[in-house]
Short mmCIF file of C-alpha atoms in Angstrom, two decimals:
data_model
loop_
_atom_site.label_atom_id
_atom_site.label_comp_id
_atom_site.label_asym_id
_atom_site.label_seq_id
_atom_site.Cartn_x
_atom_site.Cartn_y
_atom_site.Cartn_z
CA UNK A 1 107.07 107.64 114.99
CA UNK A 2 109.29 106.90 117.35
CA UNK A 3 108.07 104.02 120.05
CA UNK A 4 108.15 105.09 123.74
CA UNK A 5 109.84 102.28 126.46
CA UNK A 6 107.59 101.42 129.37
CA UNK A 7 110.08 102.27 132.55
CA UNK A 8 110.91 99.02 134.43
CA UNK A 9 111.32 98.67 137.87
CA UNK A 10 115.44 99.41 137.78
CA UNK A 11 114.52 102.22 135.22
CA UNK A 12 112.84 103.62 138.60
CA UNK A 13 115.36 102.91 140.46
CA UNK A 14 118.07 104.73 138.67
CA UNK A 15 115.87 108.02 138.22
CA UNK A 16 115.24 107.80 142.37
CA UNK A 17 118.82 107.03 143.09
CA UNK A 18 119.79 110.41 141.05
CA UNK A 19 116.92 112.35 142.45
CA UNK A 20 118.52 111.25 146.02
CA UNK A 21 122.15 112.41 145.17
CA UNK A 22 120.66 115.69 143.40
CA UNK A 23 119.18 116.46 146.80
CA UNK A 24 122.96 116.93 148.48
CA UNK A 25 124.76 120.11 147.58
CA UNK A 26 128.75 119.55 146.28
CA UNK A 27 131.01 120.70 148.89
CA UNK A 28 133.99 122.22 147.71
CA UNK A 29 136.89 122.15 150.24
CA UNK A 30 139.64 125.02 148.87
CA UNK A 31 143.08 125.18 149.07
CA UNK A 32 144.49 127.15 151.75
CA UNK A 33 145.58 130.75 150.48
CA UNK A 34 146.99 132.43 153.81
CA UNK A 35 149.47 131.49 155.98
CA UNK A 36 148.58 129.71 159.31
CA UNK A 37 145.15 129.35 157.90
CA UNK A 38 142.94 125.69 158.85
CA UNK A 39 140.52 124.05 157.47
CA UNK A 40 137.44 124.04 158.97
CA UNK A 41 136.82 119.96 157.91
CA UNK A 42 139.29 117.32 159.24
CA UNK A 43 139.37 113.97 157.15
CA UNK A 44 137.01 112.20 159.50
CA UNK A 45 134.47 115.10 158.81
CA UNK A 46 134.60 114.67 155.63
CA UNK A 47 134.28 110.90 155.73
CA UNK A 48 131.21 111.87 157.67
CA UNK A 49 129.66 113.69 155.17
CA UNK A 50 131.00 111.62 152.29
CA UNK A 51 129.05 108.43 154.41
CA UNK A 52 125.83 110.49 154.45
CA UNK A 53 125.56 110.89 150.67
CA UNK A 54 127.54 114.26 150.48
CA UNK A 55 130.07 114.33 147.45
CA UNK A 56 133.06 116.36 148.27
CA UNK A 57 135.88 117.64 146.85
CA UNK A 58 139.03 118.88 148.09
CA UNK A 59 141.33 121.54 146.69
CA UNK A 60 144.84 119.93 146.02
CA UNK A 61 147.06 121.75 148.78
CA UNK A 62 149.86 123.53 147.88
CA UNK A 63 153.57 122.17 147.70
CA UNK A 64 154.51 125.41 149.27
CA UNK A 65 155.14 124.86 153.30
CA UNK A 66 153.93 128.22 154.49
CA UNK A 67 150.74 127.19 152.57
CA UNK A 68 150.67 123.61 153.75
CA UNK A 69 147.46 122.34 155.07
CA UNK A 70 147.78 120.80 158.72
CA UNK A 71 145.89 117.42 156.82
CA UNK A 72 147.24 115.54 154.00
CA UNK A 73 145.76 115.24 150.83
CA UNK A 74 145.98 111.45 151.26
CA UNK A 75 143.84 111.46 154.49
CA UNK A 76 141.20 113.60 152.62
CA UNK A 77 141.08 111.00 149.94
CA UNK A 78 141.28 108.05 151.95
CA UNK A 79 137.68 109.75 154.04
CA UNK A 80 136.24 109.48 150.52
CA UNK A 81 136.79 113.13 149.05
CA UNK A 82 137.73 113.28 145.57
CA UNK A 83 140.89 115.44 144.84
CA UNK A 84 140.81 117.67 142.32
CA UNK A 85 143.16 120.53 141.07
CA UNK A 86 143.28 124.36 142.56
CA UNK A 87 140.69 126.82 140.28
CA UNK A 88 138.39 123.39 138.92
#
């Protein structure tokens, strides 16, 4: 029979850090699709958000200019955002 392990102080610490992240929905930040359209997050939003516990990911923009966003990907993932590619 297998032996169960007594949970230790960082055991509990662990399980309440998750519990904590759990709590914060993933934001998903898309690519833009139309022409002219904006994001509704700038980078320092999202750094925001990112600082309050929030993960966030962000759409790799297109390399097409009439789809370009009017932020950088870099800015994005210098805020804290984690890129990640179109469709994922």
């Amino acid at each position: 029979m297998a032996q169960i392990k007594q949970l230790t102080m960082d055991d509990m610490n662990i399980v309440r850090t998750a519990a904590i992240i759990s709590e914060y929905p993933h934001i998903l930040l898309r690519a833009e699709e139309k022409p002219l359209e904006h994001q509704s997050f700038s980078p320092a939003v999202i750094k925001t958000l990112v600082d309050a516990g929030y993960p966030i990911s962000v759409e790799r923009s297109s390399t097409d200019p009439k789809f370009k966003r009017i932020f950088e990907d870099s800015e994005y993932e210098a805020a804290g955002a984690r890129l990640v590619d179109t469709g994922v």
